[in-house]
Amino acid sequence: MRSSKHIRLFKPSFNHEEINAIKEVFKKPWLGYGSKVKEFEKKFSKFIGSNYTVGLNSCTAALHIALAIHKFKKKKKVLVPCMTFSATAAAVLYNNLEPVFVDINKDDLNISFEDLKRKYTKDCVAVMAVHFAGHPCKMDKIVPWAKKNKLIVIEDCAHTCGGTYKNKKLGMWGDFGCYSFEDKKIISTGDGGCITTNNKKYYELLKSFSFHGWSKDPWERHLKRNNDKHWFYEIVNLGFKYNMSNLIAAVATTQLKKLANLNSHRIKIIQKYLNGTKNLKNFSLPLKFNLEKSCYWLFILKTKKRDKFIKFLKANGISATVHLMPLPYHPIYKKFKGLFPNAKETWKELVSLPLFTELKQSEINFILSKVKYFDKNYHKF
Ligand SMILES: *Cc1c(COP(=O)(O)O)cnc(C)c1O
């Protein structure tokens, strides 16, 4: 029997290990930017396979500075999938650039390579590849094409962490990988994120831009405090206060250690959802889950009676939501309109079901029983 408890959509996974890691930081106490951040950056680079990682306070910060360091001329254009989280496009506006919204594929919700080529103009300087739900974009097509056109490739990996496409980690295909450790994401530190790159010049700039635009890393400066004039630095860029703190880094490092385990839990849950929804008449999958070496953040179904289905689930104590309404439908992005027939048609049918590592078998069964009930009695809704 299921309890009458409400089933959440997302839930961070943590235990005494994260709490102990935080206690450890307080022992020092050096809570802000310092050695724990450096340690996390090193471990994350090793995990992803990048030369460099910069710990940040969010993925939004990562997206912002991935563009900012190039100092592109005002009004230059950035290709953005029309169906993504607000931050992917906000990063473009923060830099006085213009988003060009690109349609998605109907069969995987990711940026359409065909439409990317159609929407490209000489004014474009970068492309944002968002691995929607954790499903990889066709990076083997996008990257060579982008390089040919001298575009910077920024991978928005907020929906994945450690997923692989054609034997290469997501985040390692483009010039930058941007990751989120926000409360609901794969790794959760409440808020947090990081950016990876293989390019040393970019790395130095990212560090400067994430810490007030300084010429020197403040922690390394501190370590050299026995030198003459250790205190000297110059402000060389208009930087931001986007760095990660030791407190967050301690949690992030602990979560990173558990990531393989967390991912395998998520894969098992998705497998159960897939098995349980195989034979439904009024539901389909918006993408073909490839669970091997993957890292998915969302389990999404498609149904024409989306709103009624969400209402029905909620009445049964099951959270469900929509990822996501296309950005050009939002008031601030209306003026960047364009054609995106696939997104227009597809988003109306999308429903995300609860997905987090501690989702119990009994809860999955309960959710599936409600999905099946809705399917069977579809005409009554
Ligand atoms: C959550 C999310 C972000 C922003 O992440 P934060 O760490 O909250 O700033 C960016 N892009 C996508 C696709 C997201 O889902």
PDB file of C-alpha atoms and ligand atoms in Angstrom, residues 58-61 63 84-85 87-88 130 156 158-159 180-182 185 191-192 297, ligand 1:
ATOM      1  CA  SER A  58      25.629  28.566 -11.154  1.00  0.00           C
ATOM      2  CA  CYS A  59      25.363  27.308 -14.697  1.00  0.00           C
ATOM      3  CA  THR A  60      23.825  30.654 -15.592  1.00  0.00           C
ATOM      4  CA  ALA A  61      27.161  32.241 -14.599  1.00  0.00           C
ATOM      5  CA  LEU A  63      26.868  30.478 -19.803  1.00  0.00           C
ATOM      6  CA  THR A  84      15.505  25.505 -23.492  1.00  0.00           C
ATOM      7  CA  PHE A  85      15.666  26.911 -19.986  1.00  0.00           C
ATOM      8  CA  ALA A  87      19.273  31.016 -18.720  1.00  0.00           C
ATOM      9  CA  THR A  88      20.607  29.722 -22.062  1.00  0.00           C
ATOM     10  CA  VAL A 130      21.695  22.163 -24.978  1.00  0.00           C
ATOM     11  CA  ASP A 156      24.796  23.670 -21.933  1.00  0.00           C
ATOM     12  CA  ALA A 158      22.695  21.545 -17.131  1.00  0.00           C
ATOM     13  CA  HIS A 159      20.540  18.466 -17.859  1.00  0.00           C
ATOM     14  CA  SER A 180      24.539  23.122 -13.089  1.00  0.00           C
ATOM     15  CA  PHE A 181      24.511  21.938  -9.471  1.00  0.00           C
ATOM     16  CA  GLU A 182      21.234  23.664  -8.732  1.00  0.00           C
ATOM     17  CA  LYS A 185      19.818  18.989 -11.083  1.00  0.00           C
ATOM     18  CA  ASP A 191      23.066  26.246  -6.040  1.00  0.00           C
ATOM     19  CA  GLY A 192      26.318  25.932  -7.914  1.00  0.00           C
ATOM     20  CA  TRP A 297      17.804  14.339 -15.976  1.00  0.00           C
TER      21      TRP A 297
HETATM   22  C1  LIG B   1      18.925  24.744 -14.870  1.00  0.00           C
HETATM   23  C2  LIG B   1      19.435  25.166 -16.182  1.00  0.00           C
HETATM   24  C3  LIG B   1      20.351  26.213 -16.342  1.00  0.00           C
HETATM   25  C4  LIG B   1      20.738  27.116 -15.220  1.00  0.00           C
HETATM   26  O1  LIG B   1      21.364  26.475 -14.172  1.00  0.00           O
HETATM   27  P1  LIG B   1      21.635  27.267 -12.814  1.00  0.00           P
HETATM   28  O2  LIG B   1      22.722  26.469 -12.160  1.00  0.00           O
HETATM   29  O3  LIG B   1      20.344  27.251 -12.048  1.00  0.00           O
HETATM   30  O4  LIG B   1      22.057  28.632 -13.149  1.00  0.00           O
HETATM   31  C5  LIG B   1      20.853  26.482 -17.596  1.00  0.00           C
HETATM   32  N1  LIG B   1      20.466  25.768 -18.657  1.00  0.00           N
HETATM   33  C6  LIG B   1      19.572  24.772 -18.573  1.00  0.00           C
HETATM   34  C7  LIG B   1      19.208  24.022 -19.806  1.00  0.00           C
HETATM   35  C8  LIG B   1      19.010  24.444 -17.330  1.00  0.00           C
HETATM   36  O5  LIG B   1      18.101  23.487 -17.243  1.00  0.00           O
END
